[in-house]
PDB file of N, CA and C in Angstrom:
ATOM      1  N   MET A   1       0.903  -0.794  -0.036  1.00 69.00           N
ATOM      2  CA  MET A   1      -0.017  -0.101   0.278  1.00 69.00           C
ATOM      3  C   MET A   1       0.868   1.291   0.438  1.00 69.00           C
ATOM      4  N   LYS A   2       0.707   2.132  -1.257  1.00 74.00           N
ATOM      5  CA  LYS A   2       1.146   3.322  -1.045  1.00 74.00           C
ATOM      6  C   LYS A   2       0.820   4.276   0.053  1.00 74.00           C
ATOM      7  N   THR A   3       1.965   4.938   0.586  1.00 75.00           N
ATOM      8  CA  THR A   3       1.050   6.074   1.517  1.00 75.00           C
ATOM      9  C   THR A   3       2.139   7.413   1.263  1.00 75.00           C
ATOM     10  N   ASP A   4       1.725   8.548   1.820  1.00 78.00           N
ATOM     11  CA  ASP A   4       2.865   9.917   1.594  1.00 78.00           C
ATOM     12  C   ASP A   4       3.851   9.296   2.404  1.00 78.00           C
ATOM     13  N   PHE A   5       4.568   8.524   3.000  1.00 71.00           N
ATOM     14  CA  PHE A   5       5.773   7.973   3.611  1.00 71.00           C
ATOM     15  C   PHE A   5       6.198   7.078   3.290  1.00 71.00           C
ATOM     16  N   GLY A   6       6.191   6.353   1.777  1.00 73.00           N
ATOM     17  CA  GLY A   6       6.425   5.248   1.471  1.00 73.00           C
ATOM     18  C   GLY A   6       5.326   4.132   1.318  1.00 73.00           C
ATOM     19  N   GLU A   7       5.769   2.709   0.991  1.00 76.00           N
ATOM     20  CA  GLU A   7       4.965   1.898   0.805  1.00 76.00           C
ATOM     21  C   GLU A   7       5.033   0.763   2.043  1.00 76.00           C
ATOM     22  N   HIS A   8       3.680   0.533   2.378  1.00 76.00           N
ATOM     23  CA  HIS A   8       3.612  -0.621   3.603  1.00 76.00           C
ATOM     24  C   HIS A   8       3.382  -1.581   2.829  1.00 76.00           C
ATOM     25  N   GLU A   9       3.934  -2.669   3.724  1.00 80.00           N
ATOM     26  CA  GLU A   9       3.589  -4.027   2.951  1.00 80.00           C
ATOM     27  C   GLU A   9       3.064  -5.118   4.175  1.00 80.00           C
ATOM     28  N   PHE A  10       2.325  -5.927   4.208  1.00 79.00           N
ATOM     29  CA  PHE A  10       1.438  -6.696   5.284  1.00 79.00           C
ATOM     30  C   PHE A  10       1.954  -8.271   4.996  1.00 79.00           C
ATOM     31  N   LEU A  11       2.269  -9.139   5.888  1.00 82.00           N
ATOM     32  CA  LEU A  11       1.984 -10.332   5.748  1.00 82.00           C
ATOM     33  C   LEU A  11       0.468 -10.963   5.855  1.00 82.00           C
ATOM     34  N   ARG A  12       0.268 -11.686   4.681  1.00 84.00           N
ATOM     35  CA  ARG A  12      -1.059 -11.874   4.098  1.00 84.00           C
ATOM     36  C   ARG A  12      -0.749 -13.204   3.729  1.00 84.00           C
ATOM     37  N   TRP A  13      -2.388 -14.325   3.987  1.00 82.00           N
ATOM     38  CA  TRP A  13      -2.266 -15.389   2.803  1.00 82.00           C
ATOM     39  C   TRP A  13      -3.790 -15.286   2.395  1.00 82.00           C
ATOM     40  N   ASN A  14      -3.734 -15.775   1.109  1.00 82.00           N
ATOM     41  CA  ASN A  14      -4.587 -15.375   0.598  1.00 82.00           C
ATOM     42  C   ASN A  14      -5.906 -14.196   0.791  1.00 82.00           C
ATOM     43  N   SER A  15      -5.002 -12.839   0.812  1.00 84.00           N
ATOM     44  CA  SER A  15      -5.407 -11.624   0.905  1.00 84.00           C
ATOM     45  C   SER A  15      -6.408 -11.588   2.361  1.00 84.00           C
ATOM     46  N   GLN A  16      -5.940 -12.401   3.412  1.00 87.00           N
ATOM     47  CA  GLN A  16      -6.078 -11.924   4.504  1.00 87.00           C
ATOM     48  C   GLN A  16      -4.981 -12.048   5.737  1.00 87.00           C
ATOM     49  N   PRO A  17      -5.217 -11.383   6.719  1.00 86.00           N
ATOM     50  CA  PRO A  17      -4.232 -10.750   7.376  1.00 86.00           C
ATOM     51  C   PRO A  17      -3.744 -11.724   8.191  1.00 86.00           C
ATOM     52  N   ALA A  18      -2.127 -11.892   8.145  1.00 87.00           N
ATOM     53  CA  ALA A  18      -1.424 -13.202   9.085  1.00 87.00           C
ATOM     54  C   ALA A  18      -1.547 -12.652  10.671  1.00 87.00           C
ATOM     55  N   LEU A  19      -1.941 -13.780  11.335  1.00 88.00           N
ATOM     56  CA  LEU A  19      -2.302 -13.246  12.471  1.00 88.00           C
ATOM     57  C   LEU A  19      -1.519 -14.209  13.722  1.00 88.00           C
ATOM     58  N   LEU A  20      -0.682 -13.778  14.968  1.00 88.00           N
ATOM     59  CA  LEU A  20      -0.383 -14.110  15.546  1.00 88.00           C
ATOM     60  C   LEU A  20      -1.851 -15.424  16.526  1.00 88.00           C
ATOM     61  N   GLU A  21      -0.928 -16.411  17.060  1.00 91.00           N
ATOM     62  CA  GLU A  21      -1.970 -17.230  17.696  1.00 91.00           C
ATOM     63  C   GLU A  21      -1.294 -17.293  18.879  1.00 91.00           C
ATOM     64  N   CYS A  22      -3.001 -16.869  19.708  1.00 88.00           N
ATOM     65  CA  CYS A  22      -2.772 -16.681  20.960  1.00 88.00           C
ATOM     66  C   CYS A  22      -2.468 -17.899  21.698  1.00 88.00           C
ATOM     67  N   GLY A  23      -1.975 -18.144  22.987  1.00 90.00           N
ATOM     68  CA  GLY A  23      -1.409 -18.994  23.792  1.00 90.00           C
ATOM     69  C   GLY A  23       0.179 -19.815  23.539  1.00 90.00           C
ATOM     70  N   THR A  24       0.341 -19.345  22.665  1.00 94.00           N
ATOM     71  CA  THR A  24       1.392 -20.636  22.093  1.00 94.00           C
ATOM     72  C   THR A  24       2.204 -19.496  21.532  1.00 94.00           C
ATOM     73  N   TRP A  25       3.548 -20.285  21.350  1.00 95.00           N
ATOM     74  CA  TRP A  25       4.502 -19.579  20.965  1.00 95.00           C
ATOM     75  C   TRP A  25       4.796 -19.320  19.306  1.00 95.00           C
ATOM     76  N   ASN A  26       4.917 -18.353  18.616  1.00 95.00           N
ATOM     77  CA  ASN A  26       4.534 -18.296  17.244  1.00 95.00           C
ATOM     78  C   ASN A  26       6.370 -17.884  16.691  1.00 95.00           C
ATOM     79  N   THR A  27       6.708 -18.281  15.167  1.00 94.00           N
ATOM     80  CA  THR A  27       8.008 -18.101  15.282  1.00 94.00           C
ATOM     81  C   THR A  27       7.716 -17.068  13.385  1.00 94.00           C
ATOM     82  N   ILE A  28       8.506 -16.036  14.268  1.00 92.00           N
ATOM     83  CA  ILE A  28       8.667 -15.202  12.962  1.00 92.00           C
ATOM     84  C   ILE A  28       9.891 -15.086  12.285  1.00 92.00           C
ATOM     85  N   GLU A  29      10.007 -15.286  10.794  1.00 93.00           N
ATOM     86  CA  GLU A  29      11.319 -15.347  10.042  1.00 93.00           C
ATOM     87  C   GLU A  29      11.302 -14.815   8.797  1.00 93.00           C
ATOM     88  N   LEU A  30      12.390 -13.473   9.144  1.00 91.00           N
ATOM     89  CA  LEU A  30      12.371 -12.341   8.391  1.00 91.00           C
ATOM     90  C   LEU A  30      13.960 -12.556   7.412  1.00 91.00           C
ATOM     91  N   GLN A  31      13.691 -12.291   6.071  1.00 92.00           N
ATOM     92  CA  GLN A  31      14.838 -12.315   5.478  1.00 92.00           C
ATOM     93  C   GLN A  31      15.057 -11.430   4.510  1.00 92.00           C
ATOM     94  N   ILE A  32      16.509 -10.759   4.461  1.00 92.00           N
ATOM     95  CA  ILE A  32      16.329  -9.619   3.711  1.00 92.00           C
ATOM     96  C   ILE A  32      17.946  -9.899   3.374  1.00 92.00           C
ATOM     97  N   LYS A  33      18.073  -9.557   1.562  1.00 94.00           N
ATOM     98  CA  LYS A  33      19.004  -9.556   0.980  1.00 94.00           C
ATOM     99  C   LYS A  33      18.988  -8.515   0.608  1.00 94.00           C
ATOM    100  N   MET A  34      20.300  -7.714   0.712  1.00 94.00           N
ATOM    101  CA  MET A  34      20.436  -6.459   0.005  1.00 94.00           C
ATOM    102  C   MET A  34      20.995  -6.868  -1.306  1.00 94.00           C
ATOM    103  N   ASN A  35      20.210  -5.584  -1.997  1.00 97.00           N
ATOM    104  CA  ASN A  35      20.697  -5.508  -3.723  1.00 97.00           C
ATOM    105  C   ASN A  35      22.330  -5.114  -3.660  1.00 97.00           C
ATOM    106  N   ALA A  36      22.721  -5.191  -5.036  1.00 97.00           N
ATOM    107  CA  ALA A  36      23.999  -4.805  -5.182  1.00 97.00           C
ATOM    108  C   ALA A  36      23.910  -3.151  -5.368  1.00 97.00           C
ATOM    109  N   PRO A  37      24.495  -2.653  -4.927  1.00 95.00           N
ATOM    110  CA  PRO A  37      24.545  -1.112  -5.096  1.00 95.00           C
ATOM    111  C   PRO A  37      24.358  -0.777  -7.116  1.00 95.00           C
ATOM    112  N   ASP A  38      22.976   0.673  -6.281  1.00 92.00           N
ATOM    113  CA  ASP A  38      22.741   1.090  -7.497  1.00 92.00           C
ATOM    114  C   ASP A  38      21.885  -0.085  -8.340  1.00 92.00           C
ATOM    115  N   GLN A  39      21.598  -1.530  -8.000  1.00 96.00           N
ATOM    116  CA  GLN A  39      20.508  -2.157  -8.684  1.00 96.00           C
ATOM    117  C   GLN A  39      19.473  -2.564  -8.000  1.00 96.00           C
ATOM    118  N   SER A  40      18.327  -2.849  -8.595  1.00 96.00           N
ATOM    119  CA  SER A  40      17.182  -3.160  -7.891  1.00 96.00           C
ATOM    120  C   SER A  40      17.218  -4.822  -7.521  1.00 96.00           C
ATOM    121  N   ASN A  41      17.982  -5.371  -7.113  1.00 98.00           N
ATOM    122  CA  ASN A  41      17.855  -7.238  -6.975  1.00 98.00           C
ATOM    123  C   ASN A  41      18.029  -7.431  -5.692  1.00 98.00           C
ATOM    124  N   GLY A  42      17.468  -6.584  -4.764  1.00 96.00           N
ATOM    125  CA  GLY A  42      17.130  -6.981  -3.108  1.00 96.00           C
ATOM    126  C   GLY A  42      16.005  -7.487  -3.335  1.00 96.00           C
ATOM    127  N   GLU A  43      15.839  -8.627  -2.109  1.00 96.00           N
ATOM    128  CA  GLU A  43      14.330  -9.009  -1.780  1.00 96.00           C
ATOM    129  C   GLU A  43      14.308  -9.028   0.045  1.00 96.00           C
ATOM    130  N   VAL A  44      12.820  -9.503   0.249  1.00 94.00           N
ATOM    131  CA  VAL A  44      12.592  -9.442   1.500  1.00 94.00           C
ATOM    132  C   VAL A  44      11.430 -10.356   1.565  1.00 94.00           C
ATOM    133  N   ARG A  45      11.871 -11.760   2.612  1.00 94.00           N
ATOM    134  CA  ARG A  45      10.537 -12.780   2.649  1.00 94.00           C
ATOM    135  C   ARG A  45      10.071 -12.696   4.192  1.00 94.00           C
ATOM    136  N   CYS A  46       9.089 -12.726   4.780  1.00 92.00           N
ATOM    137  CA  CYS A  46       8.597 -13.052   5.721  1.00 92.00           C
ATOM    138  C   CYS A  46       7.716 -14.200   6.029  1.00 92.00           C
ATOM    139  N   SER A  47       7.718 -14.918   7.072  1.00 93.00           N
ATOM    140  CA  SER A  47       6.914 -15.842   7.188  1.00 93.00           C
ATOM    141  C   SER A  47       6.443 -15.970   8.856  1.00 93.00           C
ATOM    142  N   LEU A  48       5.789 -16.885   8.912  1.00 94.00           N
ATOM    143  CA  LEU A  48       4.981 -16.480  10.144  1.00 94.00           C
ATOM    144  C   LEU A  48       4.482 -18.341  10.487  1.00 94.00           C
ATOM    145  N   ASN A  49       5.041 -18.810  11.887  1.00 95.00           N
ATOM    146  CA  ASN A  49       5.053 -19.891  12.012  1.00 95.00           C
ATOM    147  C   ASN A  49       5.309 -21.072  10.792  1.00 95.00           C
ATOM    148  N   GLN A  50       6.544 -20.920  10.233  1.00 94.00           N
ATOM    149  CA  GLN A  50       6.680 -21.326   8.929  1.00 94.00           C
ATOM    150  C   GLN A  50       5.875 -21.849   7.516  1.00 94.00           C
ATOM    151  N   LYS A  51       5.005 -20.669   7.530  1.00 93.00           N
ATOM    152  CA  LYS A  51       4.064 -20.210   6.471  1.00 93.00           C
ATOM    153  C   LYS A  51       4.314 -19.114   5.474  1.00 93.00           C
ATOM    154  N   GLU A  52       4.900 -18.703   4.362  1.00 91.00           N
ATOM    155  CA  GLU A  52       5.543 -17.690   4.088  1.00 91.00           C
ATOM    156  C   GLU A  52       3.856 -16.952   3.413  1.00 91.00           C
ATOM    157  N   GLY A  53       4.229 -15.442   3.701  1.00 88.00           N
ATOM    158  CA  GLY A  53       3.255 -14.842   3.785  1.00 88.00           C
ATOM    159  C   GLY A  53       3.598 -13.675   2.805  1.00 88.00           C
ATOM    160  N   LEU A  54       4.868 -13.252   2.618  1.00 90.00           N
ATOM    161  CA  LEU A  54       5.570 -11.875   2.362  1.00 90.00           C
ATOM    162  C   LEU A  54       7.012 -12.098   1.481  1.00 90.00           C
ATOM    163  N   VAL A  55       6.553 -11.733   0.288  1.00 93.00           N
ATOM    164  CA  VAL A  55       7.937 -12.216  -0.454  1.00 93.00           C
ATOM    165  C   VAL A  55       7.618 -10.730  -1.557  1.00 93.00           C
ATOM    166  N   LEU A  56       8.933  -9.855  -1.278  1.00 93.00           N
ATOM    167  CA  LEU A  56       9.216  -8.377  -2.215  1.00 93.00           C
ATOM    168  C   LEU A  56      10.381  -8.810  -3.075  1.00 93.00           C
ATOM    169  N   LYS A  57      10.332  -8.691  -4.274  1.00 96.00           N
ATOM    170  CA  LYS A  57      11.946  -8.520  -4.877  1.00 96.00           C
ATOM    171  C   LYS A  57      12.103  -7.379  -5.748  1.00 96.00           C
ATOM    172  N   ASN A  58      13.251  -7.016  -6.118  1.00 95.00           N
ATOM    173  CA  ASN A  58      13.261  -6.111  -7.376  1.00 95.00           C
ATOM    174  C   ASN A  58      13.517  -5.050  -6.567  1.00 95.00           C
ATOM    175  N   ILE A  59      13.876  -4.979  -4.965  1.00 93.00           N
ATOM    176  CA  ILE A  59      13.917  -3.839  -4.677  1.00 93.00           C
ATOM    177  C   ILE A  59      15.428  -3.274  -4.233  1.00 93.00           C
ATOM    178  N   CYS A  60      15.526  -1.805  -4.551  1.00 93.00           N
ATOM    179  CA  CYS A  60      16.314  -0.775  -4.071  1.00 93.00           C
ATOM    180  C   CYS A  60      17.238  -0.156  -2.838  1.00 93.00           C
ATOM    181  N   PHE A  61      17.505  -0.880  -1.841  1.00 92.00           N
ATOM    182  CA  PHE A  61      17.856  -0.388  -0.720  1.00 92.00           C
ATOM    183  C   PHE A  61      18.621   0.452  -0.780  1.00 92.00           C
ATOM    184  N   ARG A  62      19.393   0.646  -1.433  1.00 94.00           N
ATOM    185  CA  ARG A  62      21.143   1.605  -1.596  1.00 94.00           C
ATOM    186  C   ARG A  62      21.616   1.077  -2.883  1.00 94.00           C
ATOM    187  N   LYS A  63      22.567   2.685  -2.974  1.00 95.00           N
ATOM    188  CA  LYS A  63      22.865   3.074  -4.095  1.00 95.00           C
ATOM    189  C   LYS A  63      24.914   2.910  -4.172  1.00 95.00           C
ATOM    190  N   THR A  64      25.098   2.677  -2.800  1.00 95.00           N
ATOM    191  CA  THR A  64      26.090   2.803  -3.104  1.00 95.00           C
ATOM    192  C   THR A  64      26.687   1.340  -1.894  1.00 95.00           C
ATOM    193  N   GLU A  65      28.033   0.856  -1.988  1.00 93.00           N
ATOM    194  CA  GLU A  65      28.363  -0.484  -1.321  1.00 93.00           C
ATOM    195  C   GLU A  65      28.688  -0.113   0.451  1.00 93.00           C
ATOM    196  N   ASN A  66      28.586   1.126   0.583  1.00 94.00           N
ATOM    197  CA  ASN A  66      28.987   1.721   1.909  1.00 94.00           C
ATOM    198  C   ASN A  66      27.423   1.499   2.765  1.00 94.00           C
ATOM    199  N   LEU A  67      26.505   1.602   2.565  1.00 92.00           N
ATOM    200  CA  LEU A  67      25.495   1.352   3.331  1.00 92.00           C
ATOM    201  C   LEU A  67      25.114  -0.028   3.533  1.00 92.00           C
ATOM    202  N   LYS A  68      25.272  -0.431   4.606  1.00 89.00           N
ATOM    203  CA  LYS A  68      24.881  -1.923   5.294  1.00 89.00           C
ATOM    204  C   LYS A  68      24.169  -2.299   6.039  1.00 89.00           C
ATOM    205  N   ILE A  69      23.549  -3.193   6.520  1.00 85.00           N
ATOM    206  CA  ILE A  69      22.521  -3.894   7.466  1.00 85.00           C
ATOM    207  C   ILE A  69      23.546  -3.534   8.896  1.00 85.00           C
ATOM    208  N   ASP A  70      23.456  -2.639   9.223  1.00 84.00           N
ATOM    209  CA  ASP A  70      23.907  -3.190  10.961  1.00 84.00           C
ATOM    210  C   ASP A  70      23.082  -2.533  12.079  1.00 84.00           C
ATOM    211  N   GLN A  71      21.869  -3.113  12.709  1.00 83.00           N
ATOM    212  CA  GLN A  71      20.667  -2.889  13.432  1.00 83.00           C
ATOM    213  C   GLN A  71      20.104  -3.602  13.181  1.00 83.00           C
ATOM    214  N   LEU A  72      18.704  -3.842  13.874  1.00 80.00           N
ATOM    215  CA  LEU A  72      17.537  -4.622  14.121  1.00 80.00           C
ATOM    216  C   LEU A  72      16.849  -3.982  15.120  1.00 80.00           C
ATOM    217  N   LEU A  73      15.558  -3.614  14.334  1.00 80.00           N
ATOM    218  CA  LEU A  73      14.843  -2.494  15.391  1.00 80.00           C
ATOM    219  C   LEU A  73      13.391  -3.398  14.946  1.00 80.00           C
ATOM    220  N   PHE A  74      12.688  -3.158  16.102  1.00 77.00           N
ATOM    221  CA  PHE A  74      11.292  -4.070  15.349  1.00 77.00           C
ATOM    222  C   PHE A  74      10.325  -3.019  16.701  1.00 77.00           C
ATOM    223  N   SER A  75       9.077  -2.888  16.275  1.00 78.00           N
ATOM    224  CA  SER A  75       8.129  -2.596  17.256  1.00 78.00           C
ATOM    225  C   SER A  75       6.621  -3.222  17.051  1.00 78.00           C
ATOM    226  N   CYS A  76       5.951  -3.301  18.164  1.00 79.00           N
ATOM    227  CA  CYS A  76       4.877  -3.767  18.417  1.00 79.00           C
ATOM    228  C   CYS A  76       4.035  -3.010  18.874  1.00 79.00           C
ATOM    229  N   PHE A  77       2.912  -3.322  18.195  1.00 76.00           N
ATOM    230  CA  PHE A  77       1.712  -2.071  18.548  1.00 76.00           C
ATOM    231  C   PHE A  77       0.320  -2.489  18.047  1.00 76.00           C
ATOM    232  N   MET A  78      -0.917  -2.278  19.250  1.00 75.00           N
ATOM    233  CA  MET A  78      -2.147  -2.722  18.549  1.00 75.00           C
ATOM    234  C   MET A  78      -2.817  -1.956  17.236  1.00 75.00           C
ATOM    235  N   GLY A  79      -1.792  -1.075  16.761  1.00 74.00           N
ATOM    236  CA  GLY A  79      -2.384  -0.650  15.475  1.00 74.00           C
ATOM    237  C   GLY A  79      -3.521   0.661  15.237  1.00 74.00           C
ATOM    238  N   GLY A  80      -3.479   1.224  14.212  1.00 78.00           N
ATOM    239  CA  GLY A  80      -4.717   2.345  14.524  1.00 78.00           C
ATOM    240  C   GLY A  80      -3.889   3.687  15.094  1.00 78.00           C
ATOM    241  N   ASP A  81      -5.053   4.799  14.575  1.00 81.00           N
ATOM    242  CA  ASP A  81      -4.239   5.931  15.263  1.00 81.00           C
ATOM    243  C   ASP A  81      -5.122   6.950  16.032  1.00 81.00           C
ATOM    244  N   ASP A  82      -6.192   6.187  16.968  1.00 87.00           N
ATOM    245  CA  ASP A  82      -7.330   6.677  17.629  1.00 87.00           C
ATOM    246  C   ASP A  82      -7.278   5.597  18.873  1.00 87.00           C
ATOM    247  N   PRO A  83      -7.799   6.285  20.221  1.00 88.00           N
ATOM    248  CA  PRO A  83      -8.361   5.219  21.129  1.00 88.00           C
ATOM    249  C   PRO A  83      -8.987   4.078  21.041  1.00 88.00           C
ATOM    250  N   SER A  84      -9.661   3.673  20.076  1.00 88.00           N
ATOM    251  CA  SER A  84     -10.540   2.870  19.413  1.00 88.00           C
ATOM    252  C   SER A  84      -9.905   1.518  19.358  1.00 88.00           C
ATOM    253  N   TYR A  85      -8.356   1.829  18.818  1.00 85.00           N
ATOM    254  CA  TYR A  85      -7.719   0.789  18.688  1.00 85.00           C
ATOM    255  C   TYR A  85      -7.283  -0.110  19.737  1.00 85.00           C
ATOM    256  N   ALA A  86      -7.674   0.591  20.751  1.00 87.00           N
ATOM    257  CA  ALA A  86      -6.464   0.408  22.171  1.00 87.00           C
ATOM    258  C   ALA A  86      -7.245  -1.112  22.406  1.00 87.00           C
ATOM    259  N   PRO A  87      -6.624  -2.014  23.521  1.00 88.00           N
ATOM    260  CA  PRO A  87      -6.910  -3.328  23.650  1.00 88.00           C
ATOM    261  C   PRO A  87      -7.883  -3.256  24.964  1.00 88.00           C
ATOM    262  N   SER A  88      -8.858  -4.103  24.694  1.00 89.00           N
ATOM    263  CA  SER A  88      -9.981  -4.122  25.918  1.00 89.00           C
ATOM    264  C   SER A  88      -9.100  -4.151  27.332  1.00 89.00           C
ATOM    265  N   SER A  89      -8.294  -5.388  27.293  1.00 91.00           N
ATOM    266  CA  SER A  89      -7.662  -5.593  28.353  1.00 91.00           C
ATOM    267  C   SER A  89      -6.363  -5.503  28.310  1.00 91.00           C
ATOM    268  N   TYR A  90      -5.149  -5.938  29.354  1.00 90.00           N
ATOM    269  CA  TYR A  90      -4.252  -6.130  29.392  1.00 90.00           C
ATOM    270  C   TYR A  90      -3.651  -6.773  28.404  1.00 90.00           C
ATOM    271  N   GLN A  91      -2.100  -6.526  27.753  1.00 86.00           N
ATOM    272  CA  GLN A  91      -1.781  -7.538  26.496  1.00 86.00           C
ATOM    273  C   GLN A  91      -0.504  -7.499  27.247  1.00 86.00           C
ATOM    274  N   PHE A  92       0.358  -8.525  26.448  1.00 85.00           N
ATOM    275  CA  PHE A  92       2.363  -8.678  26.582  1.00 85.00           C
ATOM    276  C   PHE A  92       2.196  -9.398  25.583  1.00 85.00           C
ATOM    277  N   LEU A  93       3.618  -9.503  25.431  1.00 85.00           N
ATOM    278  CA  LEU A  93       4.350 -10.073  24.063  1.00 85.00           C
ATOM    279  C   LEU A  93       5.748 -10.983  24.792  1.00 85.00           C
ATOM    280  N   LEU A  94       5.917 -11.890  24.852  1.00 89.00           N
ATOM    281  CA  LEU A  94       7.536 -12.420  25.133  1.00 89.00           C
ATOM    282  C   LEU A  94       8.148 -12.693  24.127  1.00 89.00           C
ATOM    283  N   PHE A  95       9.222 -12.448  23.947  1.00 89.00           N
ATOM    284  CA  PHE A  95      10.360 -12.586  22.884  1.00 89.00           C
ATOM    285  C   PHE A  95      11.469 -13.591  23.205  1.00 89.00           C
ATOM    286  N   LYS A  96      11.782 -14.454  22.749  1.00 91.00           N
ATOM    287  CA  LYS A  96      13.037 -15.541  22.783  1.00 91.00           C
ATOM    288  C   LYS A  96      13.661 -16.002  21.532  1.00 91.00           C
ATOM    289  N   ASN A  97      14.981 -16.563  21.700  1.00 89.00           N
ATOM    290  CA  ASN A  97      15.521 -16.977  21.018  1.00 89.00           C
ATOM    291  C   ASN A  97      15.670 -16.164  19.330  1.00 89.00           C
ATOM    292  N   PHE A  98      16.468 -14.972  19.479  1.00 85.00           N
ATOM    293  CA  PHE A  98      16.298 -14.406  18.562  1.00 85.00           C
ATOM    294  C   PHE A  98      17.850 -14.843  17.481  1.00 85.00           C
ATOM    295  N   ALA A  99      17.839 -15.079  16.678  1.00 83.00           N
ATOM    296  CA  ALA A  99      19.101 -15.016  15.713  1.00 83.00           C
ATOM    297  C   ALA A  99      19.149 -14.358  14.596  1.00 83.00           C
ATOM    298  N   VAL A 100      20.577 -14.166  14.225  1.00 81.00           N
ATOM    299  CA  VAL A 100      20.863 -12.975  13.220  1.00 81.00           C
ATOM    300  C   VAL A 100      21.874 -14.085  12.375  1.00 81.00           C
ATOM    301  N   GLU A 101      21.717 -14.179  11.069  1.00 80.00           N
ATOM    302  CA  GLU A 101      22.741 -14.629  11.094  1.00 80.00           C
ATOM    303  C   GLU A 101      23.267 -13.868   9.298  1.00 80.00           C
ATOM    304  N   TYR A 102      24.196 -14.039   9.112  1.00 74.00           N
ATOM    305  CA  TYR A 102      25.179 -13.282   7.604  1.00 74.00           C
ATOM    306  C   TYR A 102      26.041 -14.280   7.123  1.00 74.00           C
TER     307      TYR A 102
END
């Protein structure tokens, strides 16, 4: 989805949003392949519980060899931009077994 701030892509299966399963551990895998400088051959793949739901190809992340992946940042939120999106009860997520491979 194109916005004023770039393109937003979502993890989906058959046009439906991919959702975490409550009460159990979920496995999220994200793979990023950097493009060759100034070429659109980068890729992003994302799966939830071993089910691939997002594949993006032909991406240009960088135009110079000097730019590399050097950080990992993720954010969890309920979504939306007003109080109606707030959860009706206390919510939490636990994270374990992070792995970064290169």
